[in-house]
Short mmCIF file of C-alpha atoms and ligand atoms in Angstrom, two decimals:
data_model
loop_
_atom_site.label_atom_id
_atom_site.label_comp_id
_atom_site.label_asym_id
_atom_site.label_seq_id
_atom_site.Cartn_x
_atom_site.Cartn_y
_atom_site.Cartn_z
CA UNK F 1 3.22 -8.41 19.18
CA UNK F 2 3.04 -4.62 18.93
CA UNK F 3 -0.26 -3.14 16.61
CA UNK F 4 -0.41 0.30 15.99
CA UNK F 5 -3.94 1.16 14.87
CA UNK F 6 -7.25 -0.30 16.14
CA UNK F 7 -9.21 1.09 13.68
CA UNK F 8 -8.77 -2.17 11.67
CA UNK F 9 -10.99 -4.72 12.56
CA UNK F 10 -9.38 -7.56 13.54
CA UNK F 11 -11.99 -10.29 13.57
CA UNK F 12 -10.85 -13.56 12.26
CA UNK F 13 -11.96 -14.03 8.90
CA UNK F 14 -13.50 -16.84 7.81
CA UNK F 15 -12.78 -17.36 3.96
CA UNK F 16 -9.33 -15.65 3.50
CA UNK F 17 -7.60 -15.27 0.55
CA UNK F 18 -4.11 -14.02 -0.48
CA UNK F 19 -3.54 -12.78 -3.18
CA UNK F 20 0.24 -12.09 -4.81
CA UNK F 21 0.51 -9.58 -7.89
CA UNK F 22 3.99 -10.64 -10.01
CA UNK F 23 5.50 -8.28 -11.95
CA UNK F 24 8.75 -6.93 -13.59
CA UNK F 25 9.64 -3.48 -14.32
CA UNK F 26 13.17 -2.48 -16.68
CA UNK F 27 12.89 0.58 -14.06
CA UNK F 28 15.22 -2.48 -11.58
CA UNK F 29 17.97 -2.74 -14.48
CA UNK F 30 19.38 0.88 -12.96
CA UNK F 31 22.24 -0.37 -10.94
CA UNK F 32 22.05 0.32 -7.30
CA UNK F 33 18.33 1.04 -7.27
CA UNK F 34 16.74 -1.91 -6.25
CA UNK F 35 17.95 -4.56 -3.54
CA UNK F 36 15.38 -7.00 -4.45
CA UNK F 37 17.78 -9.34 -5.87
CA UNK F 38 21.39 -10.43 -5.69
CA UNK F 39 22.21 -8.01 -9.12
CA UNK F 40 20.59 -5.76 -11.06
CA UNK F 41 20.26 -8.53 -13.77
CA UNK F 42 19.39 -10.87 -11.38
CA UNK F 43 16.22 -8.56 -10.55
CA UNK F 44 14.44 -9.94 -13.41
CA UNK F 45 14.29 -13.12 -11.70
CA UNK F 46 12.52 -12.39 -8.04
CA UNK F 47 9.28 -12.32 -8.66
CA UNK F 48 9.48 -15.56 -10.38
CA UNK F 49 11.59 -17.15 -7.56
CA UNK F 50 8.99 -15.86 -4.98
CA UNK F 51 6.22 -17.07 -6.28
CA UNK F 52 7.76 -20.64 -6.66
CA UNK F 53 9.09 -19.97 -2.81
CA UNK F 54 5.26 -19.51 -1.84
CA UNK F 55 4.02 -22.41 -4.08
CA UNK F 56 6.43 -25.26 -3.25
CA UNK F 57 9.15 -23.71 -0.52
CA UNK F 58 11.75 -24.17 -3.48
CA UNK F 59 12.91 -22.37 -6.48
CA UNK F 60 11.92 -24.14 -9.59
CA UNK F 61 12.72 -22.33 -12.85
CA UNK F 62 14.48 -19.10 -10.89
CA UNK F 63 18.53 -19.81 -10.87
CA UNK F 64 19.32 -18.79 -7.13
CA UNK F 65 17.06 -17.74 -3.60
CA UNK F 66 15.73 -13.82 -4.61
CA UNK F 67 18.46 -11.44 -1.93
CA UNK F 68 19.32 -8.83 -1.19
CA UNK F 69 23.10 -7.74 -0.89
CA UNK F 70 24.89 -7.49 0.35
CA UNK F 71 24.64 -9.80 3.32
CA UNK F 72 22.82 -11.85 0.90
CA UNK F 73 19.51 -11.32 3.02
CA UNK F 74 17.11 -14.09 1.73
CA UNK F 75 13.94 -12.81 0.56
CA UNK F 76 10.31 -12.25 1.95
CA UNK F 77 8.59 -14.88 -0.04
CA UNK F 78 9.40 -17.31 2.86
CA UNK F 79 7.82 -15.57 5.50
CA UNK F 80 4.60 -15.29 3.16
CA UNK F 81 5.07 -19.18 2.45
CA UNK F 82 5.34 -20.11 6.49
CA UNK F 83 3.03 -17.69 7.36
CA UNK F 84 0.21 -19.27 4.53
CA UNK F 85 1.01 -22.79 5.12
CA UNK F 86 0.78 -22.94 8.93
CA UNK F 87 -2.64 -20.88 8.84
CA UNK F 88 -3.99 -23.08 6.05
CA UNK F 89 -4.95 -20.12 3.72
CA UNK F 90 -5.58 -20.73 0.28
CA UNK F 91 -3.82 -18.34 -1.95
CA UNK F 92 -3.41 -17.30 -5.98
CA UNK F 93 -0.96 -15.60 -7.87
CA UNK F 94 -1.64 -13.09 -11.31
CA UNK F 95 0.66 -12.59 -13.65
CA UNK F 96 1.05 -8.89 -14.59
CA UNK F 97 3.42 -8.53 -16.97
CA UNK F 98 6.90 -10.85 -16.00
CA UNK F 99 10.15 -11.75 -17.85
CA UNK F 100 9.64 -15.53 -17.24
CA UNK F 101 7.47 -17.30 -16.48
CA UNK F 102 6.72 -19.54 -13.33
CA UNK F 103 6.69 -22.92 -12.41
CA UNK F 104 3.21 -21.97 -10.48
CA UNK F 105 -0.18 -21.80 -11.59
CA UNK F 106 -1.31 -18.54 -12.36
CA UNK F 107 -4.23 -16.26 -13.97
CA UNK F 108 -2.72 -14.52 -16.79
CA UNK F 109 -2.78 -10.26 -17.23
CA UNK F 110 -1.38 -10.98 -20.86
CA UNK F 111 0.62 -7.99 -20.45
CA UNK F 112 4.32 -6.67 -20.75
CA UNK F 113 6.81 -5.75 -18.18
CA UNK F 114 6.91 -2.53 -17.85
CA UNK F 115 9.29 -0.12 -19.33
CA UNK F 116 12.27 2.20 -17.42
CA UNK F 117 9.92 4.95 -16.03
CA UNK F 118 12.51 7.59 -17.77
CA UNK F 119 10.65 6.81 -20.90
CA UNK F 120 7.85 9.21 -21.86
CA UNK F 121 5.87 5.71 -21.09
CA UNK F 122 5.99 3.11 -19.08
CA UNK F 123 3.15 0.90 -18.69
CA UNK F 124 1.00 1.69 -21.99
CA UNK F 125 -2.10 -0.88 -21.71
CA UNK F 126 -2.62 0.24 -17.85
CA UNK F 127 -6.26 1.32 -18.77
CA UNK F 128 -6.67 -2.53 -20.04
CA UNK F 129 -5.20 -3.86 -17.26
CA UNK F 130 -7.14 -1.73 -14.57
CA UNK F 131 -10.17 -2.97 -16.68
CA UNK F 132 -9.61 -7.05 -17.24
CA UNK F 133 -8.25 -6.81 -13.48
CA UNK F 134 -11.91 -5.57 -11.87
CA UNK F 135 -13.39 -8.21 -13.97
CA UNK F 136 -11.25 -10.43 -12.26
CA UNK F 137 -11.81 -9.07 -8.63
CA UNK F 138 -15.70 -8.83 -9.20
CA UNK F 139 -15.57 -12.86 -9.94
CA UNK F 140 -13.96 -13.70 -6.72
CA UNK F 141 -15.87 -15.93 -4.92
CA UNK F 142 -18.58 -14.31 -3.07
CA UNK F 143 -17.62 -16.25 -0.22
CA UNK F 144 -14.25 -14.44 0.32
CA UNK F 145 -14.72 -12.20 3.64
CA UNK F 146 -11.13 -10.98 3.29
CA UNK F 147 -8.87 -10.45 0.35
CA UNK F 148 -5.35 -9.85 1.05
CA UNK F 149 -3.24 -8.58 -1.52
CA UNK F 150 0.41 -9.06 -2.01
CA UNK F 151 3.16 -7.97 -4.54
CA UNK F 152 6.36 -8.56 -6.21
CA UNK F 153 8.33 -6.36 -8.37
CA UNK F 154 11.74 -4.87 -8.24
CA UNK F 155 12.12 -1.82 -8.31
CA UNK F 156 8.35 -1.22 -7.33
CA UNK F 157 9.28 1.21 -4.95
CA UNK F 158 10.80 3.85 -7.49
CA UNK F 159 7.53 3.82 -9.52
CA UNK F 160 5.50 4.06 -6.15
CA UNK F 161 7.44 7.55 -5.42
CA UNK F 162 6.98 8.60 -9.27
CA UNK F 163 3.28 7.53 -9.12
CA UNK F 164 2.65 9.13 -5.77
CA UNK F 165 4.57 12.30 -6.80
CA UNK F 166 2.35 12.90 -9.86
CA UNK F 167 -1.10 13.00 -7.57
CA UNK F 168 0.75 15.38 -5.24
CA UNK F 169 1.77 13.37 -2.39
CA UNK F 170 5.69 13.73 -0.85
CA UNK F 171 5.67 10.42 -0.37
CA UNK F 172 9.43 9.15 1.08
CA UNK F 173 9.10 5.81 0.14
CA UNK F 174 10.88 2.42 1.26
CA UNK F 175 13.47 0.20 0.07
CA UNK F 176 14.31 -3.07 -0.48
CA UNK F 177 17.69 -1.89 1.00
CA UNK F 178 19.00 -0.87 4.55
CA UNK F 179 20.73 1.68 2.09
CA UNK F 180 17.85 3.25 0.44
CA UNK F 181 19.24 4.78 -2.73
CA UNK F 182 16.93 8.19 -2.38
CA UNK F 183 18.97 10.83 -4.04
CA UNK F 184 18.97 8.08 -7.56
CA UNK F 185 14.80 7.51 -6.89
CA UNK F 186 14.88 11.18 -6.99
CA UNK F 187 16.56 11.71 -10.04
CA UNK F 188 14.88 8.91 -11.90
CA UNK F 189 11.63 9.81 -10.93
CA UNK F 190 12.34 13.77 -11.66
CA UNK F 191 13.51 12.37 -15.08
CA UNK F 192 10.86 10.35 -15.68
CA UNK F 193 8.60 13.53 -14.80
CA UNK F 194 10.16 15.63 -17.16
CA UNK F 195 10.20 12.66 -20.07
CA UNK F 196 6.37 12.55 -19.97
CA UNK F 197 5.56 16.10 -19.42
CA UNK F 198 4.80 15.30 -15.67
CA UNK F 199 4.73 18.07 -12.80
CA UNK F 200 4.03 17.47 -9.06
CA UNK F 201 0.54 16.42 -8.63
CA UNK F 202 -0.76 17.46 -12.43
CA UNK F 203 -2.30 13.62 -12.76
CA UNK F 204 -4.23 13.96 -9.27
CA UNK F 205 -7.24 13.81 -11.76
CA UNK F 206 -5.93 10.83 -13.76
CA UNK F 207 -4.12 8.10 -11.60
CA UNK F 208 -4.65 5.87 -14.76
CA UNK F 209 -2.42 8.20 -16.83
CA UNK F 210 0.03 8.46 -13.73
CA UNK F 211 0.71 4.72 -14.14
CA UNK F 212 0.48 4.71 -17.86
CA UNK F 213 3.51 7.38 -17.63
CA UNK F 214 5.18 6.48 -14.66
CA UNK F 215 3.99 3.23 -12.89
CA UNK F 216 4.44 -0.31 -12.97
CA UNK F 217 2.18 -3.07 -14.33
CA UNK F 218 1.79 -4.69 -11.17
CA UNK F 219 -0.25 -1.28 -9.63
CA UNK F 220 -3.20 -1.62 -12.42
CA UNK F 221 -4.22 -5.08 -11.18
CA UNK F 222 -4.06 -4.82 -7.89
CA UNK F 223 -6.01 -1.58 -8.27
CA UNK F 224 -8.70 -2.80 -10.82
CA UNK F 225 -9.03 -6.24 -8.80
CA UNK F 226 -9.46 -4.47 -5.50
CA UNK F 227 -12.44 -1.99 -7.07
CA UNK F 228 -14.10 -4.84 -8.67
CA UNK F 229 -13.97 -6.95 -5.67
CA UNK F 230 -15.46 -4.38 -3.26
CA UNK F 231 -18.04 -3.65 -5.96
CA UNK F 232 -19.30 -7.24 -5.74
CA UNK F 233 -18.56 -7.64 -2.02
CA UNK F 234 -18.29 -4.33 -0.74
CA UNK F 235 -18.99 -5.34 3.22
CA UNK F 236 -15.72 -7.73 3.00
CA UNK F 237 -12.25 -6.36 4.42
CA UNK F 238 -9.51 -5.78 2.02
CA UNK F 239 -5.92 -5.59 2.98
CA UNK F 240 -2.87 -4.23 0.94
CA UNK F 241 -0.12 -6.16 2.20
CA UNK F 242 3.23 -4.15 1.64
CA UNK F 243 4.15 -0.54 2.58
CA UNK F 244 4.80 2.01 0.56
CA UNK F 245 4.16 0.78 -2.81
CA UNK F 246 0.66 -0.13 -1.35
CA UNK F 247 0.32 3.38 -0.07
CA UNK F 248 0.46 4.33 -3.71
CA UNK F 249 -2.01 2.20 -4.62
CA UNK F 250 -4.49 3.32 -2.19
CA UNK F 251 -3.59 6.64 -3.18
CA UNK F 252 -5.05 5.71 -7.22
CA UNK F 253 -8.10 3.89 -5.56
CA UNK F 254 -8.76 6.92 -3.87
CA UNK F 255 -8.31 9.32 -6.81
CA UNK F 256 -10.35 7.68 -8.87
CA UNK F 257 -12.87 8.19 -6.37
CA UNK F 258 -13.67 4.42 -5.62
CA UNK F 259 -15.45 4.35 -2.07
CA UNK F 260 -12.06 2.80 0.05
CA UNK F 261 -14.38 1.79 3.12
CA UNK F 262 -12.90 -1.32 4.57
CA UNK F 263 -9.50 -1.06 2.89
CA UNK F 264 -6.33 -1.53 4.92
CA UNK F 265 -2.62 -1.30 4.76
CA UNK F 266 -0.32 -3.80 6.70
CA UNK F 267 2.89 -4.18 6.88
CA UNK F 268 5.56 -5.13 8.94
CA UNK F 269 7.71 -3.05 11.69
CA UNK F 270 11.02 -2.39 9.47
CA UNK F 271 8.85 -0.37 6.93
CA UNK F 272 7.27 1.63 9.76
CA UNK F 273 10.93 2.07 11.14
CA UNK F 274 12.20 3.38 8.10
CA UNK F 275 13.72 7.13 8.98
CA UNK F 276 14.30 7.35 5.11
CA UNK F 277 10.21 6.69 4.48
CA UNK F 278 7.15 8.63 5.60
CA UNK F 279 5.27 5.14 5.77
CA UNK F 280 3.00 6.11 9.18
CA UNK F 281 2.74 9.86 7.81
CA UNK F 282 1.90 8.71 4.36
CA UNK F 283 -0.52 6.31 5.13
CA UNK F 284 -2.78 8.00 8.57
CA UNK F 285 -1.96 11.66 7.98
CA UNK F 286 -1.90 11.89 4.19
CA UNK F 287 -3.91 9.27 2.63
CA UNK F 288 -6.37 8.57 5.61
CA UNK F 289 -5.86 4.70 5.34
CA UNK F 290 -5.85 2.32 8.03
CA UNK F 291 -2.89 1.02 8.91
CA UNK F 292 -1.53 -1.57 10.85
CA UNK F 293 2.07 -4.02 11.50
CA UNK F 294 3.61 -6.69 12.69
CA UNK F 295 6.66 -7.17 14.32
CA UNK F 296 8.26 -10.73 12.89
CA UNK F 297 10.94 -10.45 15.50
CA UNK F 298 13.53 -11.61 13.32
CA UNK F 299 16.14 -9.84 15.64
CA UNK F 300 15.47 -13.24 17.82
CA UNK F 301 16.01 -15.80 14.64
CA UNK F 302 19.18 -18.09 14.91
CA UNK F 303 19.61 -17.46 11.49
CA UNK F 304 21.92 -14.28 10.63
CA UNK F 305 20.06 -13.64 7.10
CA UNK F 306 17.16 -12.78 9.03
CA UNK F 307 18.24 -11.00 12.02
CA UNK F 308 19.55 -8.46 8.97
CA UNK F 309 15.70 -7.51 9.03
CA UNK F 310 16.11 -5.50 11.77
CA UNK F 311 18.96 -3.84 10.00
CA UNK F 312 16.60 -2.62 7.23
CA UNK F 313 17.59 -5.24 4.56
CA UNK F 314 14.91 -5.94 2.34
CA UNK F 315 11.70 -5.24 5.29
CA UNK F 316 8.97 -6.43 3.44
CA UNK F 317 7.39 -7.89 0.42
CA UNK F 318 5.45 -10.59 -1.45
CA UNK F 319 2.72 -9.10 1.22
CA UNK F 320 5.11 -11.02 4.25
CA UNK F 321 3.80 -8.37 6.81
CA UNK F 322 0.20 -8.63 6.16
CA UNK F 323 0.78 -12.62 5.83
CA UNK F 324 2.21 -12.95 9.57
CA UNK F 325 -0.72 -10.56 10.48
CA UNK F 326 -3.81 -13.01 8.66
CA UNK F 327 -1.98 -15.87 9.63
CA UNK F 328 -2.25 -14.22 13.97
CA UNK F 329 -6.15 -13.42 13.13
CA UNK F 330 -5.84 -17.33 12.24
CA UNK F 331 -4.49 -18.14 15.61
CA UNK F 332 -0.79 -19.18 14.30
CA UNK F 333 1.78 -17.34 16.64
CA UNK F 334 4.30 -15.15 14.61
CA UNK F 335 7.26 -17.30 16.81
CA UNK F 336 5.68 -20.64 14.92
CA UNK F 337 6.23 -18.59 11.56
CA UNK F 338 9.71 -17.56 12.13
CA UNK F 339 10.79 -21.17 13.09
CA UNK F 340 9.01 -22.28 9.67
CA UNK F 341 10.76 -19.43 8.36
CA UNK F 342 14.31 -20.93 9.91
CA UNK F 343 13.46 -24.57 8.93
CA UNK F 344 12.99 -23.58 5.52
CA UNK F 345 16.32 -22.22 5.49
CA UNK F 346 18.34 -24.73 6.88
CA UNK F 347 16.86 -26.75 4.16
CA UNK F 348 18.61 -24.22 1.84
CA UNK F 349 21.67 -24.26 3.44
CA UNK F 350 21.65 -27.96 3.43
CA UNK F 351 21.55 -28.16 -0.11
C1 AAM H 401 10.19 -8.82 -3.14
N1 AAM H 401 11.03 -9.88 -3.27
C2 AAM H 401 12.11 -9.59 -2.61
C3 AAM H 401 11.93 -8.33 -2.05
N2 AAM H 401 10.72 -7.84 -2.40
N3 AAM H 401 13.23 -10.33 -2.45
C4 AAM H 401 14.19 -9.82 -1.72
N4 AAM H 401 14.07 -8.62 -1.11
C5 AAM H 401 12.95 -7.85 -1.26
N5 AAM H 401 12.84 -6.70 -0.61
P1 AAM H 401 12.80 -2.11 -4.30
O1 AAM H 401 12.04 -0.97 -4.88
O2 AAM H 401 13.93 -1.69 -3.46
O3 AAM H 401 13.18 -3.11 -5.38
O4 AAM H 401 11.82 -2.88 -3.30
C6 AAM H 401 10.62 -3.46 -3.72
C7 AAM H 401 10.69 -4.96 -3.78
O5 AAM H 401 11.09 -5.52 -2.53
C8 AAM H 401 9.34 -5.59 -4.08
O6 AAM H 401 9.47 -6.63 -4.99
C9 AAM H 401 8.89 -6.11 -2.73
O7 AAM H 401 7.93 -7.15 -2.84
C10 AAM H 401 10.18 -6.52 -2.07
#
């Protein structure tokens, strides 16, 4: 497996824990701007689906397998499942703010989704959230020497570019899609700007605000429960598992001047492929984060869905990069979690 940075430490751990942020934003209804889900309707319904995926290996309440189109490329949450099971790493799931709710247990944001970024704003409790979330991270077992954080959200990647874009970073940012939509991110986001009075990089002060105007509900939690979790166990590794949207997470940790020793990005090879992102750029040259990937090797599966990985569809998510990667420190090959990956689908397709 090809790594990239070995600044991270890659000790095994020995009390993991994934985490998996679930979220929805209306930002997803835009037609043709998300690919994290079969429609834009449909949208509504992947991070639900996921976390049942990651739970059980089955949907539950969610009507069909979250995909992309439109090769119908099945979704991440299996990898994160295979990856978890086979390493025998306990994991947990928040609820910031979905449409439905999941057949999975959960610990409860009591929030909304959030709202099309085009309006003046989007996310209006994210002080609240950032808040009850670092109460949340500071109770985390003591015992947890490595807190991996995962996320789902359609559409996350738009308000990742409009969050990133109001602290001043030209941050290209990923998609869900071998056909990243770009020029409609652009316009949304520049729309959104206008609608709240945003300019490049005016809330580099106030990362809260950025969110509150132009984020997602899923970025206050995993924010707020990453600070309060390195306040209580500051010598313990995190890892934001994801690209691009975690990139612009890091980037409000870091302007609200949290101390972002031991902090991490992984993710997996497709994001750092990307020629439509900045994903290496943004992360070691911009943001001075660590970062690090893993190549699934999907390009080998038996299964077509999944060699359209290596085609760009859908890359990442529900923190499937940094899963293979915890699972490896674990000592599970990432061959093992593609033929979990495969079994799991033939299961589907039996069905
Ligand atoms: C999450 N579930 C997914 C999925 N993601 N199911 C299928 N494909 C994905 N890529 P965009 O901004 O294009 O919607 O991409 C962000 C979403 O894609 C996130 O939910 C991320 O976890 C991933």
């Amino acid at each position: 497996m090809e790594t990239s940075d070995s600044s991270i430490n890659v000790s095994k751990p020995n009390n993991p824990l994934f985490l998996c942020v679930l979220s929805n934003t209306k930002t997803s209804h835009i037609e043709k701007i998300s690919g994290a889900g079969k429609t834009a309707e449909l949208t509504d319904y992947t991070p639900v689906g996921d976390a049942e995926i990651v739970e059980t290996g089955d949907i539950i309440t969610a009507p069909i397998l979250p995909m992309t189109p439109p090769y119908d490329t099945p979704t991440p949450s299996l990898t994160t499942r295979a990856a978890l099971k086979l390493a025998d790493i306990p994991h947990m799931f928040i609820n910031s703010g979905l449409n439905f709710t999941p057949e999975v247990p959960f610990v409860d944001m009591k929030t909304s989704p959030g709202e099309d970024i085009r309006e003046p704003v989007t996310v209006p409790d994210a002080k609240d959230i950032f808040e009850r979330a670092y109460k949340i991270g500071k109770k985390i077992q003591t015992k947890t020497d490595f807190l991996m954080i995962g996320e789902s959200i359609a559409g996350g990647t738009t308000t990742a570019m409009a969050v990133l874009n109001a602290l001043g970073y030209d941050g290209n940012v990923s998609s869900s899609s071998s056909l990243n939509p770009v020029e409609l991110k652009t316009e949304v986001v520049k729309e959104g700007m206008d609608a709240s009075g945003v300019t490049f990089g005016s809330l580099r002060d106030n990362p809260i605000h950025a969110i509150k105007t132009l984020g997602d509900p899923m970025m206050p939690t995993v924010a707020g429960v990453v600070t309060g979790f390195k306040e209580s166990n500051n010598a313990s590794r995190v890892v934001l598992a994801g690209g691009t949207q975690m990139a612009a997470i890091f980037s409000v940790i870091k302007h609200l001047g949290y101390n972002t020793d031991n902090i991490s990005i992984v993710t997996t090879q497709y994001v750092v492929n990307d020629k439509t992102a900045n994903f290496e750029k943004l992360t070691t040259e911009m943001l001075g984060v660590p970062m690090d990937f893993v190549d699934p090797e999907y390009g080998k599966s038996s299964h077509p869905g999944l060699r359209r990985y290596e085609a760009g569809d859908v890359k990442e998510g529900v923190g499937a990069g940094g899963a293979i990667y915890l699972a490896r420190l674990m000592g599970i090959p990432v061959d093992d979690v593609r033929k979990e990956v495969e079994r799991m689908l033939e299961i589907f397709a039996s069905k």
